[in-house]
Each structure stands twice: as structure tokens, then as C-alpha cells.
Short mmCIF file of C-alpha atoms and ligand atoms in Angstrom, two decimals:
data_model
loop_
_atom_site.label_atom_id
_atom_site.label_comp_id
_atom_site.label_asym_id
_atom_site.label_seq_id
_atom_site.Cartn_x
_atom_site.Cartn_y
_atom_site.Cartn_z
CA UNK A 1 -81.70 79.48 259.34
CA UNK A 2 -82.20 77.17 261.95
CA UNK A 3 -83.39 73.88 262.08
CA UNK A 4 -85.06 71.24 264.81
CA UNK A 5 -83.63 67.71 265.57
CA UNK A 6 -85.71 65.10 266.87
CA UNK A 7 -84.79 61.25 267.28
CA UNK A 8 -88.79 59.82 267.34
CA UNK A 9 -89.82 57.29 269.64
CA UNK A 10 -89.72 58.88 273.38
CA UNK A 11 -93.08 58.49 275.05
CA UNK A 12 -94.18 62.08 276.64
CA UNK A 13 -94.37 62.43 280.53
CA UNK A 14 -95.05 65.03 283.29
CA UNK A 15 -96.22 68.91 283.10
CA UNK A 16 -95.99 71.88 280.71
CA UNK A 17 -97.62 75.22 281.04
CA UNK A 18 -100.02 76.29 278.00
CA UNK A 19 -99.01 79.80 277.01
CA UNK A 20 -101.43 82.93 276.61
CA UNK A 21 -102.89 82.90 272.73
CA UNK A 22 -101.06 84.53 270.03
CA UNK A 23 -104.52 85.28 268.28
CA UNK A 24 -105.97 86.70 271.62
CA UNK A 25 -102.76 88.75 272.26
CA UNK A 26 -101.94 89.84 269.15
CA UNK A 27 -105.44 91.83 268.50
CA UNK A 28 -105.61 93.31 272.56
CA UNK A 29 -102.12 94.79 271.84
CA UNK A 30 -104.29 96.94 268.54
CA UNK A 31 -106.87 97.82 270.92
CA UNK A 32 -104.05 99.91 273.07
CA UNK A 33 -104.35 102.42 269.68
CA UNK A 34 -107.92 102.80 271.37
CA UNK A 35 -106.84 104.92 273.93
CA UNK A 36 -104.35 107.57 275.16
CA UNK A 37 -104.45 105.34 278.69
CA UNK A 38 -102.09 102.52 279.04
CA UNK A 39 -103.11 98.99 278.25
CA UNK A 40 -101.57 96.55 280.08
CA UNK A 41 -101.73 92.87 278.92
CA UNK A 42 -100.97 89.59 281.11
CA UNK A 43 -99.76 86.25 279.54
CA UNK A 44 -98.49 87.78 276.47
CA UNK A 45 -97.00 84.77 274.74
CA UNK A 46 -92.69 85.33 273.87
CA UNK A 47 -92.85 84.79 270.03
CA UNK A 48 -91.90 86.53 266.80
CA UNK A 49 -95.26 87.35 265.92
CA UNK A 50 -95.85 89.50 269.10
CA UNK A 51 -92.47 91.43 268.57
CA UNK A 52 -93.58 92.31 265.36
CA UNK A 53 -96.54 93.64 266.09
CA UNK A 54 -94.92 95.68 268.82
CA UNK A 55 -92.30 97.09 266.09
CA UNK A 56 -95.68 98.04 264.09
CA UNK A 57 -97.42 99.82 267.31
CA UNK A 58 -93.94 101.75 268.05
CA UNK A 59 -93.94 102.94 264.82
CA UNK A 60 -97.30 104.66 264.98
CA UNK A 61 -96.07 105.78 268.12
CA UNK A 62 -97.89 103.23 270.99
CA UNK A 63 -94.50 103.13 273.71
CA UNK A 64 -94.75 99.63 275.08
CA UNK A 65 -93.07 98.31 278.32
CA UNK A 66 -92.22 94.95 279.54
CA UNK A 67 -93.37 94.44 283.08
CA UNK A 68 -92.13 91.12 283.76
CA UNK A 69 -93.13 87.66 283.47
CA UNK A 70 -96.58 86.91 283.11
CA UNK A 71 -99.29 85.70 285.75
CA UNK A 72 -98.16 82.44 285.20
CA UNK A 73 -95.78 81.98 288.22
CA UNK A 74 -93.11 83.22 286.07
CA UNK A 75 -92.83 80.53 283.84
CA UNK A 76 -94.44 81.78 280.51
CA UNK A 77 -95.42 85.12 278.92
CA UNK A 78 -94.81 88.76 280.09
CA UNK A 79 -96.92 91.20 281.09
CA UNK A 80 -96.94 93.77 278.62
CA UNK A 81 -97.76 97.96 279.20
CA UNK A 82 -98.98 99.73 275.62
CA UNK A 83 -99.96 103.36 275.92
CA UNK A 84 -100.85 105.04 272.74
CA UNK A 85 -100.83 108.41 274.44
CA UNK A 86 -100.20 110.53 271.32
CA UNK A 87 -100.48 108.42 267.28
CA UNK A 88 -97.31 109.93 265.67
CA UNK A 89 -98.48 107.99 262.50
CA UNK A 90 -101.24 106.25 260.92
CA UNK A 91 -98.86 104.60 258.40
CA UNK A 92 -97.93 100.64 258.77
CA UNK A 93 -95.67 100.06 255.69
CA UNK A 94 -95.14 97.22 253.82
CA UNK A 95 -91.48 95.88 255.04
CA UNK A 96 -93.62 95.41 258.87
CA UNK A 97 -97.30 94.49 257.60
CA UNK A 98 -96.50 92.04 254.83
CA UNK A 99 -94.53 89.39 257.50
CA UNK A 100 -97.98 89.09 259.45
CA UNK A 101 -101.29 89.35 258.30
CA UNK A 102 -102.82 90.50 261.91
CA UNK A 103 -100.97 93.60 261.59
CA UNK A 104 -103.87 94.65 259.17
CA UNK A 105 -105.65 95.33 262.21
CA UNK A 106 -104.46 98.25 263.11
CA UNK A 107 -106.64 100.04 260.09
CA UNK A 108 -109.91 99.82 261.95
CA UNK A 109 -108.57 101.76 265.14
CA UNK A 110 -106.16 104.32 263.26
CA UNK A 111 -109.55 105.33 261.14
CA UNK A 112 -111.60 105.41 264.18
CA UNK A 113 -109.36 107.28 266.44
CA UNK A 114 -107.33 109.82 263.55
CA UNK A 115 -110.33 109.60 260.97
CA UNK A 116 -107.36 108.21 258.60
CA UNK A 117 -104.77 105.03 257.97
CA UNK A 118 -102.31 104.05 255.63
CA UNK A 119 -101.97 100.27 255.27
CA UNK A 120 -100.07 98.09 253.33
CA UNK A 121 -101.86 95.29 252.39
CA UNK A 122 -100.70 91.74 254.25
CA UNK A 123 -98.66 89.02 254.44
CA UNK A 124 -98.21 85.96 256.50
CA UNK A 125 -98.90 82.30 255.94
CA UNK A 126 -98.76 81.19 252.17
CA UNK A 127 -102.30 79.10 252.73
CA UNK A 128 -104.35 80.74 250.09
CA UNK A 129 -104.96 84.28 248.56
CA UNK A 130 -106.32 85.66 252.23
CA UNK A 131 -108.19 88.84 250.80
CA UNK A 132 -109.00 91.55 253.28
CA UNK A 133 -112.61 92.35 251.55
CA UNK A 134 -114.20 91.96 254.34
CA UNK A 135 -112.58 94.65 256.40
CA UNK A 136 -112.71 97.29 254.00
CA UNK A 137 -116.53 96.47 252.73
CA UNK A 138 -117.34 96.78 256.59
CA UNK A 139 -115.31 99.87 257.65
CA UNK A 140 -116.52 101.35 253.93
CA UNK A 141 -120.36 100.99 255.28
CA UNK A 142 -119.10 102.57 258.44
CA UNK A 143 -118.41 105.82 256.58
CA UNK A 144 -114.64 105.20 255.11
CA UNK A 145 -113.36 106.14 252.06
CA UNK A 146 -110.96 103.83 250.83
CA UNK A 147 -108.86 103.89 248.00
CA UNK A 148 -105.74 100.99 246.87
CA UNK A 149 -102.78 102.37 245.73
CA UNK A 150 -99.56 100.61 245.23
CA UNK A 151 -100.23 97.92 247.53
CA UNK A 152 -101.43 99.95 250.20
CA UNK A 153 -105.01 100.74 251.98
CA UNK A 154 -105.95 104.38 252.20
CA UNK A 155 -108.50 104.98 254.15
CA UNK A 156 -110.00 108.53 255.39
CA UNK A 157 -113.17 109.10 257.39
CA UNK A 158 -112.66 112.82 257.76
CA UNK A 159 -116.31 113.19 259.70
CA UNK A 160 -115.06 109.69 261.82
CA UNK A 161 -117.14 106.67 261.11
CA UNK A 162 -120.68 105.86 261.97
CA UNK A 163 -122.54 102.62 262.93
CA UNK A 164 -123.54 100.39 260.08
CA UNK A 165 -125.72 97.03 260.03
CA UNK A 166 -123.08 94.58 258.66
CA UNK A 167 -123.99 90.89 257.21
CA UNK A 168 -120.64 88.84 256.63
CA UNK A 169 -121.53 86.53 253.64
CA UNK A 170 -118.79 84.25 255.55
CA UNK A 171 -117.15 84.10 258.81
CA UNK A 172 -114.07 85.86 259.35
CA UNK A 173 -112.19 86.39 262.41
CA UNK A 174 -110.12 88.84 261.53
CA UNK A 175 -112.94 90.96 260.05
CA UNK A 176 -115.03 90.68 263.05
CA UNK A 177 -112.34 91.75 265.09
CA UNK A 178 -111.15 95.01 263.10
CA UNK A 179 -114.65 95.84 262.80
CA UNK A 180 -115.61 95.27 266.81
CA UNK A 181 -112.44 97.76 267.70
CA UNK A 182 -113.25 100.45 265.18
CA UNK A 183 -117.54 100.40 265.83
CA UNK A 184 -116.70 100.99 270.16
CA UNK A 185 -115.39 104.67 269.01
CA UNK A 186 -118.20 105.07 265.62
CA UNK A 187 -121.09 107.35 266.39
CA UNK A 188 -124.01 105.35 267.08
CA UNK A 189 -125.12 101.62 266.96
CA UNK A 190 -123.01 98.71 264.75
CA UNK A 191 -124.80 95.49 264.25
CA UNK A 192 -122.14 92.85 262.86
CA UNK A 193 -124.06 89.60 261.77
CA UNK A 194 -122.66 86.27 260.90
CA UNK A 195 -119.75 87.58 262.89
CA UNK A 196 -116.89 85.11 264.38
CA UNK A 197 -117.33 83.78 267.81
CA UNK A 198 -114.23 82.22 268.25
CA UNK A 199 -113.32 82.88 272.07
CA UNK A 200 -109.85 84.92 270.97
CA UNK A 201 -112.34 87.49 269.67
CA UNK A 202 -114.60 87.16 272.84
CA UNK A 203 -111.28 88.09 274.59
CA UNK A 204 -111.13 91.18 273.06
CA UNK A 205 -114.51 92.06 273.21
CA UNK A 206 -113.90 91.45 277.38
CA UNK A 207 -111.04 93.86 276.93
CA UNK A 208 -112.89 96.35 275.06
CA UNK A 209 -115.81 96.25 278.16
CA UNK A 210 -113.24 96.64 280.52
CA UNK A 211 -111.83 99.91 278.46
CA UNK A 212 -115.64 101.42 278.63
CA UNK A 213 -116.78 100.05 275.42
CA UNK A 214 -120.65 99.27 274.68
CA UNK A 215 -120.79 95.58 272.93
CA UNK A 216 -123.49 93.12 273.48
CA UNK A 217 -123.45 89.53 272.25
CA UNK A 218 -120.26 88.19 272.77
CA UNK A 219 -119.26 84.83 271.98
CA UNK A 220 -122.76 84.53 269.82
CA UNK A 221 -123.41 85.20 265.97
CA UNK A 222 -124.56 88.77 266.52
CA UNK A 223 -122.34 91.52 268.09
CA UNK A 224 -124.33 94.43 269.14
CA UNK A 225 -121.33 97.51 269.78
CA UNK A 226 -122.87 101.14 270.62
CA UNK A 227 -120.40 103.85 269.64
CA UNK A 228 -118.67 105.52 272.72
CA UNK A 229 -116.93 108.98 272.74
CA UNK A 230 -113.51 107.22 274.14
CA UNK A 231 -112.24 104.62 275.67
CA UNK A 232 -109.70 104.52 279.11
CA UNK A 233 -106.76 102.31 280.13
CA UNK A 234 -107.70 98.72 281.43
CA UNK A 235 -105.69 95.77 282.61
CA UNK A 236 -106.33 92.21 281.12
CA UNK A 237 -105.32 88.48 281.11
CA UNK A 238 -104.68 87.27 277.76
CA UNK A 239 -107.17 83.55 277.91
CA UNK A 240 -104.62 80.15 277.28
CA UNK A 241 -103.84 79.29 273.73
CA UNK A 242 -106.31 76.67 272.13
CA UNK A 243 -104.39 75.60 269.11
CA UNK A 244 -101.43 75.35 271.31
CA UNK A 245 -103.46 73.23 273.41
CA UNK A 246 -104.68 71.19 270.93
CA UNK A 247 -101.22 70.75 269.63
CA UNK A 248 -99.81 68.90 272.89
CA UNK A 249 -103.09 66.98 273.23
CA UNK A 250 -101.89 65.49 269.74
CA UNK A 251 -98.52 65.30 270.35
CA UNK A 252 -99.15 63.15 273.43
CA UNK A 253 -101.70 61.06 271.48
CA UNK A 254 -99.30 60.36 268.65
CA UNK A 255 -96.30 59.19 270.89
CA UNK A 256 -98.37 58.11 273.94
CA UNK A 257 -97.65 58.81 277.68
CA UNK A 258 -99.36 61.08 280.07
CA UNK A 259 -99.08 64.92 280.24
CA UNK A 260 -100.93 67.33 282.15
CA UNK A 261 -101.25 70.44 280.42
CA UNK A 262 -101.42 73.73 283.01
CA UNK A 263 -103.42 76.50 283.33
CA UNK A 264 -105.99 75.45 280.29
CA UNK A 265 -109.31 75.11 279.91
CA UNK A 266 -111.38 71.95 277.97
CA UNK A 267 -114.08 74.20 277.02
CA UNK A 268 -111.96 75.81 274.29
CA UNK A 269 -111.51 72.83 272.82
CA UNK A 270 -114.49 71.44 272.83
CA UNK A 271 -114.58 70.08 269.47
CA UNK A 272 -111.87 68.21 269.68
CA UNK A 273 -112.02 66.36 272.74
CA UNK A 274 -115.23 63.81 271.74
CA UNK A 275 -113.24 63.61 268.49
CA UNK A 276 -109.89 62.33 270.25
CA UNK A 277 -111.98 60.26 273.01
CA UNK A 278 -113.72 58.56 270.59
CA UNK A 279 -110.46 57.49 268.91
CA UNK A 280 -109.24 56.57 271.92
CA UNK A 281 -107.21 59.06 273.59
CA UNK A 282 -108.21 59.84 277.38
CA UNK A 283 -108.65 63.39 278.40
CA UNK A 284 -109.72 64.72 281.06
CA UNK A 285 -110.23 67.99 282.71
CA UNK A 286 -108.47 68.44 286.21
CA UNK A 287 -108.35 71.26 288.56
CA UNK A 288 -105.22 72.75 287.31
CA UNK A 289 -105.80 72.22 283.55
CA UNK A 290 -106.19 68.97 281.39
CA UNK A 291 -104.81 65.21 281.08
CA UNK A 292 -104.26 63.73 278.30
CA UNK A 293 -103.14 60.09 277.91
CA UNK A 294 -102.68 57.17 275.89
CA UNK A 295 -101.33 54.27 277.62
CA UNK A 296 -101.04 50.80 275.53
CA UNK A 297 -104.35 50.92 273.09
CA UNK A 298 -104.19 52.30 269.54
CA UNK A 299 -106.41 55.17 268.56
CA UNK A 300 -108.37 54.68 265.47
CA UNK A 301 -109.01 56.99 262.60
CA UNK A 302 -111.80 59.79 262.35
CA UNK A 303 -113.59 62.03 259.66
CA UNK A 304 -114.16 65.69 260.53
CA UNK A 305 -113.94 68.66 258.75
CA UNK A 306 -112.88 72.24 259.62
CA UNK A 307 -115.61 74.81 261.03
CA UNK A 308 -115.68 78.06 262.27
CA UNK A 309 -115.74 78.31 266.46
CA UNK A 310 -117.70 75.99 267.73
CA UNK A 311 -116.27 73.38 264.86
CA UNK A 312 -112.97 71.84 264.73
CA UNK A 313 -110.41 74.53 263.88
CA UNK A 314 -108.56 74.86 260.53
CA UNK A 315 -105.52 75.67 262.82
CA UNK A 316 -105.55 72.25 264.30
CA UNK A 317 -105.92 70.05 261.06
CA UNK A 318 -102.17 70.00 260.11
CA UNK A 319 -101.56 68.53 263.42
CA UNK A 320 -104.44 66.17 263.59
CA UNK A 321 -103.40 64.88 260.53
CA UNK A 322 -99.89 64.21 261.38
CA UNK A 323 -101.56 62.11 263.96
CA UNK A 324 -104.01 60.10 261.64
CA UNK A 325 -100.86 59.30 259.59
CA UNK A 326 -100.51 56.26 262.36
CA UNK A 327 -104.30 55.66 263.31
CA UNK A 328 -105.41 52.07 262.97
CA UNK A 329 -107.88 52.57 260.04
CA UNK A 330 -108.44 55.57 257.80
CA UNK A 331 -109.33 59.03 258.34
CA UNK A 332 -110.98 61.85 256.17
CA UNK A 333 -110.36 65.46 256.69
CA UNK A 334 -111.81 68.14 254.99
CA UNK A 335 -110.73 71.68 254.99
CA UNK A 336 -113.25 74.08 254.57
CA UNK A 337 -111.78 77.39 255.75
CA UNK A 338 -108.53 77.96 253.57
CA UNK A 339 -108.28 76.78 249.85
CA UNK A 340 -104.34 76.20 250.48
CA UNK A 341 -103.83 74.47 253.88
CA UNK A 342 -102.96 70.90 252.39
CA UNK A 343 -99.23 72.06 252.19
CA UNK A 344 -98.12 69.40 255.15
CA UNK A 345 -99.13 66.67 252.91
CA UNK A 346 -96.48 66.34 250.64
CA UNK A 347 -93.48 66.80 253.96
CA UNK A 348 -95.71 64.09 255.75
CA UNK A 349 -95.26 60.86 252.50
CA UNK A 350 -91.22 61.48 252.53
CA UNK A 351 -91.33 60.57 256.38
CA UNK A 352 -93.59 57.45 255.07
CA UNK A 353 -97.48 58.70 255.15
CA UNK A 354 -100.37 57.24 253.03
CA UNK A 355 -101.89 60.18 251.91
CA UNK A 356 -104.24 61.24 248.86
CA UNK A 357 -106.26 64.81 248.34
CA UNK A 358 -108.81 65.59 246.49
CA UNK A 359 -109.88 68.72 246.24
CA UNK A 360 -110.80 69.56 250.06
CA UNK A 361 -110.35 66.33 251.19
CA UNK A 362 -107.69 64.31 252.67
CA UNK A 363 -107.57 60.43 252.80
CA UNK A 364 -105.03 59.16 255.45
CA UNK A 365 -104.69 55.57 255.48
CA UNK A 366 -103.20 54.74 258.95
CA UNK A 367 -99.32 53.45 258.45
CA UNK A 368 -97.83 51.24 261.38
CA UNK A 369 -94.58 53.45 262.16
CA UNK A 370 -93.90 56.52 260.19
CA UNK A 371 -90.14 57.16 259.23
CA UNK A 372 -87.72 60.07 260.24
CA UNK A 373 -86.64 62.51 257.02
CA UNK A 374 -85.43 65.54 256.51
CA UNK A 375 -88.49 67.83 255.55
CA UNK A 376 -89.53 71.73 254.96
CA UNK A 377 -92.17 73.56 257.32
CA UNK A 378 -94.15 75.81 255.35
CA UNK A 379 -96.71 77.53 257.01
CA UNK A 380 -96.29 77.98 261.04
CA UNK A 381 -99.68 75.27 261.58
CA UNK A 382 -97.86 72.83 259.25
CA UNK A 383 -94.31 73.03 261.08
CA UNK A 384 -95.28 72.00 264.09
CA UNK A 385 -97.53 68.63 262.75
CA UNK A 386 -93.80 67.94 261.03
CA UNK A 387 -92.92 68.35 264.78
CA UNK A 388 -95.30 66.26 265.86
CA UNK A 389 -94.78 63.18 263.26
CA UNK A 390 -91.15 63.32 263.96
CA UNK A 391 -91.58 62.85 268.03
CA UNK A 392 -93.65 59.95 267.03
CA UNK A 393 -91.83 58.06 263.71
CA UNK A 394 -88.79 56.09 263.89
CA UNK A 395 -85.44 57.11 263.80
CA UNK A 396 -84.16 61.31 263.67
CA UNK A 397 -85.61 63.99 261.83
CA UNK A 398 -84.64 67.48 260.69
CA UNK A 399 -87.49 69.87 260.58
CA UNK A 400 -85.78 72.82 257.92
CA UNK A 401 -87.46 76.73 257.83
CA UNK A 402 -88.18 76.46 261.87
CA UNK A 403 -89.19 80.59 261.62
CA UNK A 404 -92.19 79.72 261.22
CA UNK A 405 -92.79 77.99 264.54
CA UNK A 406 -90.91 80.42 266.44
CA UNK A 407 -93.79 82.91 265.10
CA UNK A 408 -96.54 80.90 267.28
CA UNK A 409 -95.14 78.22 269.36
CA UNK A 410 -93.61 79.91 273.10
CA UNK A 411 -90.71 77.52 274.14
CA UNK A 412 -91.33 74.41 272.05
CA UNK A 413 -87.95 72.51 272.26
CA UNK A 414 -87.99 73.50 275.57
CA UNK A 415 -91.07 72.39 276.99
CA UNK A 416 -90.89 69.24 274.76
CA UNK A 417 -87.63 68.35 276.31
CA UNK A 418 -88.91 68.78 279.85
CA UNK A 419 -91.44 66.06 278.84
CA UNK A 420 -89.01 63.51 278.32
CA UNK A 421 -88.47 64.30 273.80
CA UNK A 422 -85.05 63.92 272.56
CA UNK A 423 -85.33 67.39 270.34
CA UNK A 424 -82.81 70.47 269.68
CA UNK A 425 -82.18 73.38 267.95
CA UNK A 426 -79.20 73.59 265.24
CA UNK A 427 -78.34 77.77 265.28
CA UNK A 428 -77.75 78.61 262.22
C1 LIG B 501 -107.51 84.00 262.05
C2 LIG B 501 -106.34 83.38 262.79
C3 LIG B 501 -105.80 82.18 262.02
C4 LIG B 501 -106.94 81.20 261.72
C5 LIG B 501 -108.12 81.89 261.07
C6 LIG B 501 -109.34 80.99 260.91
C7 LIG B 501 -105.39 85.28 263.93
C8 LIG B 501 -104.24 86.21 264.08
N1 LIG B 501 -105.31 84.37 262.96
O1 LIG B 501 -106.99 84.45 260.81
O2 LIG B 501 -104.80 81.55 262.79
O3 LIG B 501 -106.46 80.19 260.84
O4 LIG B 501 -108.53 83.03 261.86
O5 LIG B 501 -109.74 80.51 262.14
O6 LIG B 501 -106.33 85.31 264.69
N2 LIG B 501 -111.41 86.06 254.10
C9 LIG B 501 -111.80 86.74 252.99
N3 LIG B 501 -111.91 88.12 253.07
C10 LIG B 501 -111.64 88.80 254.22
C11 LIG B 501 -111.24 88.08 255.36
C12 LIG B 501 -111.13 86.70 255.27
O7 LIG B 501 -112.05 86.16 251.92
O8 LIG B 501 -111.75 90.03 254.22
C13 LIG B 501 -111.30 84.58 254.05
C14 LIG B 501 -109.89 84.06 254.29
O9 LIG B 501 -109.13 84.06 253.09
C15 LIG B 501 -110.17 82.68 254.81
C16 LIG B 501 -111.47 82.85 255.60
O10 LIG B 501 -112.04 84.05 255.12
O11 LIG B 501 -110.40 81.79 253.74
C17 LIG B 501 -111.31 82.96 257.11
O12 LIG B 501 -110.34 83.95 257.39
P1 LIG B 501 -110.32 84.78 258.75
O13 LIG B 501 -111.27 84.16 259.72
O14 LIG B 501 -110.46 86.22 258.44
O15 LIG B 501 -108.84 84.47 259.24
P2 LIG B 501 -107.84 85.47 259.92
O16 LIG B 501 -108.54 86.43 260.80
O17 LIG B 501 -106.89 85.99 258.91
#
């Protein structure tokens, strides 16, 4: 398995290109199972994740070319053709589903387009139990039977499904999303309330326009999603990666130095710039992306606590945290999303961290200089705030389990490198 070295202590400098989003792409690649038109999807991110997926799609029979490099001037993502002309299968088994839990999204357009879908039920991170409830309540009020059997979701809707009026008792991105794809081929109107408005789901709801769907309300509370009888090939641009984002915006923080970040947008993170500025980190938007920069003065520690889109994102909080470790002051976080998401904690003391938890809540009492240590990542948010603390603590550090990050980080060593860190890759 391999493993990342890092000798702390190198400021960051210069440029780096922010990727297309993993949780944008990986959903617009299901949509292709829409249609028997091609798909074709820009800034598709190079990671694990995304080749899974793709061995799931070829398996139900979606043939998927590489076009390329992305729109990016070449320099990250690929442009990616999916045509779903025929479904050979509406079976995703177990060995494929259970190493990603976005693959379950491929239930809500199998039922809507073959009226049937065989499912196992998923994987992924180890932060909490991650039920999929929420799907199958929705696509059962839709007009799907569904049935569990040894680990796997049968579902049949041999009349096809109908619109429903759906109230999610929480948000849920993943929900919203399966739920959006399979209600633009239902018969008649789907209301989904209290749905997700993260912008990776707005993303595919712009997809889904551009393939002839009906959906109203996008980037609100309240999706509005008329049936249509089908739905034709489109080409789209998967939007930049906000937790990546956010990740360099803390990496630069913790270490200091000045990085502009290409081809991103502040909006989508939007909760976490007052947070960071208020600390003391300078951002600022510029006409080809964002600056970030901490030159001399300390930042200072901060509460928040994790919220669905508009709040500060769950995905983010390993990697804030890694940067509170070494705040002047102390800092409270609060994770509200996942029961299970503290698992950075324990990784973070053996490199020197004052941390305690209780229940939701971490306390981070600011350390001057945190120390380099050999540590695990666990969950693919919590390896790279390992990644993070080590390009900021003293002396080297071997991040172990690095599969994980290659499942949602494009090119880390590489673009850290360009920016002046002292980090490699140990094959093996
Ligand atoms: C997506 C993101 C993930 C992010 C998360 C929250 C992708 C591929 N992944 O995951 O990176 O951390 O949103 O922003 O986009 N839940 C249920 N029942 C359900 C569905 C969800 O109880 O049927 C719970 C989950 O266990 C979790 C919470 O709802 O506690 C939010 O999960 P959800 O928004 O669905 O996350 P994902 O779509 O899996």
C-alpha cells in the first residue's frame, strides 16, 4: 500500500489548478443511464472514485470514452463520452457498489428507465452507519416495489414510476439527487421538499435541463421536476471542486505563503471564507480564481459547526481542524451531519494536538508547533487534514492507507510539490 512523505515546515507559493468535483462528476456520469444519447462530461476529475463508477456503468452496459484532457488547458481532468445506448443490466453487485457509496445512485435511473434494479447495498467511508432510507422511502412513494434480500435492493416498478410529493425529515444529498434523476422520466409532477441544495446537486439538475428535463427550483429547498417521456444527449462542464478548494485554502493557512488557486469560484465557499478572514487568513477573489494568504500574523481559533449547503460543510471539518490544532486560542467544532466523522482526532494527538470530544463536539486548544509521526488515514476527508498537519508540523511524517486520498484528491503530491512542499509517494 502506499504511503506519503512529508518533511513539515515549507511555506506554500505560486499556482495550482482546482480540479472538477468528484461529487458533481460522479452523479452526471449516472445521469448518462438517462438516455440512449451520449453524455459527454468536461473536467472529470482523474481519481479512483470516478474509475469505479465507470467499471459500475460498463457493467450495466453505458460504453464510455475518454476524449482527452479536460477544458482546463490540459492540465486537469478529461473529458469524458458515456452513452447508455442499450442497459445490458440493471444489476450493480456488491464486489463494485460496496467500495463507494455514490454508486447507489444508479437505482433511481435503472428503475426509471427499465422499470427494475438490482442493488447491492453500499459502502464507502467508515463515518457512521450511512443508511439509504431515504432513497428507497422516496422512489417507494414514486410507485417502486422494493424488497432487501441478501444485502441487495430489489426494486421493480413494472407500470414505471409516478410523481410523488416527498418531505425529507433531513437533508440528504444523495437522496435528493437519486430522486431528481429518477422523477425527470416519472409520469407526472415530483415535489421533493427539504431537499439538498448543495451546488454539486444544482450541477446535475443544469445537466438534467440541458438533457430536456422539466425541474424548477434549483439550488433552493424545493425542487419542482415534471416527468418527461425521455431525455437526449447533452454536453456539460463538471463546476470546480469546493472541498478541494477549501482544502488548499487550509493548507495555505496552516503553513502560510501565498497561493492562487485557478479556475474556482468564492461563492462555493461561502461559508468558509468570513470564517477564515475573521481568523485571519486573507482571501480574496481574483479574476482567474482565488488568493489565499497568510503572511507573518497568526490566525486565531473559531467555533462553527457543520450545516447542510449554505453552512460549513462536514467535508471540510477534518481539515479545518487540522488547522485549529495550531490557532492561537481555542476552537470548537461541532459535527452535525455524520455521527462518526471524529476519526482524525486520535492520528492528529500522536503528531502533538490538544484535543478533547464530547459527544459532537471538538475542543482544540491551539499548540505552538505540531510534531511529525507516523499516522493512519481513515476516511478519504480525514487523510488529507493528516496531509495538511504534516506540511505544517515539524520535522517528516508518514501518512499510512493513502487509498483513500487517491479516491478524491486529483494530483495531490503533485500539485503540492509545484507549490514549493517537500512531499512524495513511497510505491508500495
Ligand atoms: C454526500 C457527499 C459526501 C458528503 C455528504 C454530506 C457525494 C458523493 N458525497 O454524501 O462527500 O459528506 O453528501 O454533505 O456527494 N442519511 C440517512 N438516510 C439516507 C441518506 C442519508 O440517514 O437515506 C444520512 C447519512 O447517514 C448522513 C446524512 O443523512 O448522516 C447526510 O447524508 P447525505 O447527504 O445523503 O450524504 P451522501 O449523499 O452520502
Amino acid at each position: 500500500m502506499d504511503r506519503i512523505q512529508i518533511r513539515g515546515g515549507n511555506r506554500l507559493n505560486g499556482e495550482i489548478r482546482i480540479s472538477g468535483a468528484k461529487n458533481a462528476a460522479l452523479p452526471l456520469m449516472v445521469a448518462s443511464l438517462l438516455t440512449d444519447e451520449p453524455l459527454t462530461l468536461a473536467s472529470v476529475p482523474h481519481l479512483t472514485d470516478i474509475s469505479q463508477l465507470a467499471e459500475i456503468l460498463g457493467g450495466l452496459g453505458v460504453e464510455i470514452t475518454m476524449e482527452g484532457n479536460g477544458h482546463n488547458e490540459g492540465e486537469v481532468g478529461r473529458v469524458l463520452k458515456l452513452h447508455a445506448k442499450t442497459i445490458k443490466s440493471t444489476e450493480a453487485p456488491y464486489e463494485l457498489v460496496r467500495k463507494m457509496r455514490a454508486s447507489f445512485l444508479v437505482i433511481g435511473p435503472l428503475i426509471a428507465r427499465c422499470h427494475q434494479a438490482k442493488v447491492s447495498l453500499p459502502g464507502g467511508c467508515a463515518i457512521g452507519t450511512r443508511p439509504v432510507d431515504l432513497h428507497l422511502k422516496g422512489l417507494e412513494a414514486m410507485g417502486a416495489e422494493i424488497e432487501l434480500s441478501e444485502g441487495y435492493v430489489i426494486a421493480r416498478a413494472p407500470k414505471g414510476l409516478h410523481g410523488a410529493h416527498i418531505l425529507f425529515p433531513f437533508v440528504s444529498v444523495g437522496a435528493t439527487e437519486n430522486l431528481m434523476m429518477a422523477a425527470s422520466l416519472a409520469k407526472g409532477t415530483t415535489v421533493l421538499e427539504n431537499a439538498a441544495s448543495e451546488p454539486e446537486v444544482t450541477d446535475l439538475g443544469n445537466c438534467l435541463l440541458a438533457m430536456g428535463a422539466r425541474i424548477e427550483g434549483l439550488g433552493t429547498r424545493t425542487l419542482r421536476i415534471e416527468g418527461v417521456d425521455r431525455l437526449h444527449g447533452a454536453r456539460h462542464t463538471v463546476l470546480p471542486d469546493r472541498i478541494e478548494t477549501g482544502t488548499y485554502v487550509m493548507a495555505v493557512a496552516a503553513t502560510g505563503g501565498e497561493v492562487e488557486l485557478l479556475g474556482t469560484r468564492s461563492d462555493l465557499i461561502s461559508s468558509v471564507i468570513p470564517l477564515l478572514k475573521d481568523a485571519g487568513v486573507g482571501i480574496q477573489p481574483t479574476n482567474r480564481g482565488l488568493r489565499v494568504s497568510r503572511n507573518g500574523a497568526h490566525y486565531s481559533g473559531i467555533e462553527v459547526t457543520t450545516e447542510a449547503y449554505p453552512g460549513f460543510p462536514t467535508d471540510l471539518q477534518a481539515q479545518l481542524m487540522a488547522l485549529m490544532a495550531t490557532a492561537n486560542g481555542v476552537s470548537r467544532i461541532t459535527e452535525t451531519i455524520f455521527e462518526n466523522r471524529f476519526m482524525h482526532v486520535p492520528e492528529l494527538l500522536r503528531m502533538g494536538a490538544d484535543i478533547t470530544i464530547d459527544h459532537q463536539t471538538a475542543t482544540v486548544r491551539g499548540v505552538g508547533r505540531l510534531r511529525g509521526a507516523p499516522v493512519m488515514a481513515t476516511d478519504l476527508r480525514a487523510s488529507v487534514s493528516l496531509i495538511i498537519a504534516a506540511l505544517a508540523a515539524e520535522g517528516e511524517t508518514v501518512v499510512n492507507r493513502v487509498y483513500h486520498l487517491d479516491r478524491g484528491f486529483e494530483r495531490i503530491e503533485e500539485k503540492l510539490s509545484s507549490l514549493g512542499a517537500d512531499i512524495r509517494r513511497i510505491k508500495g
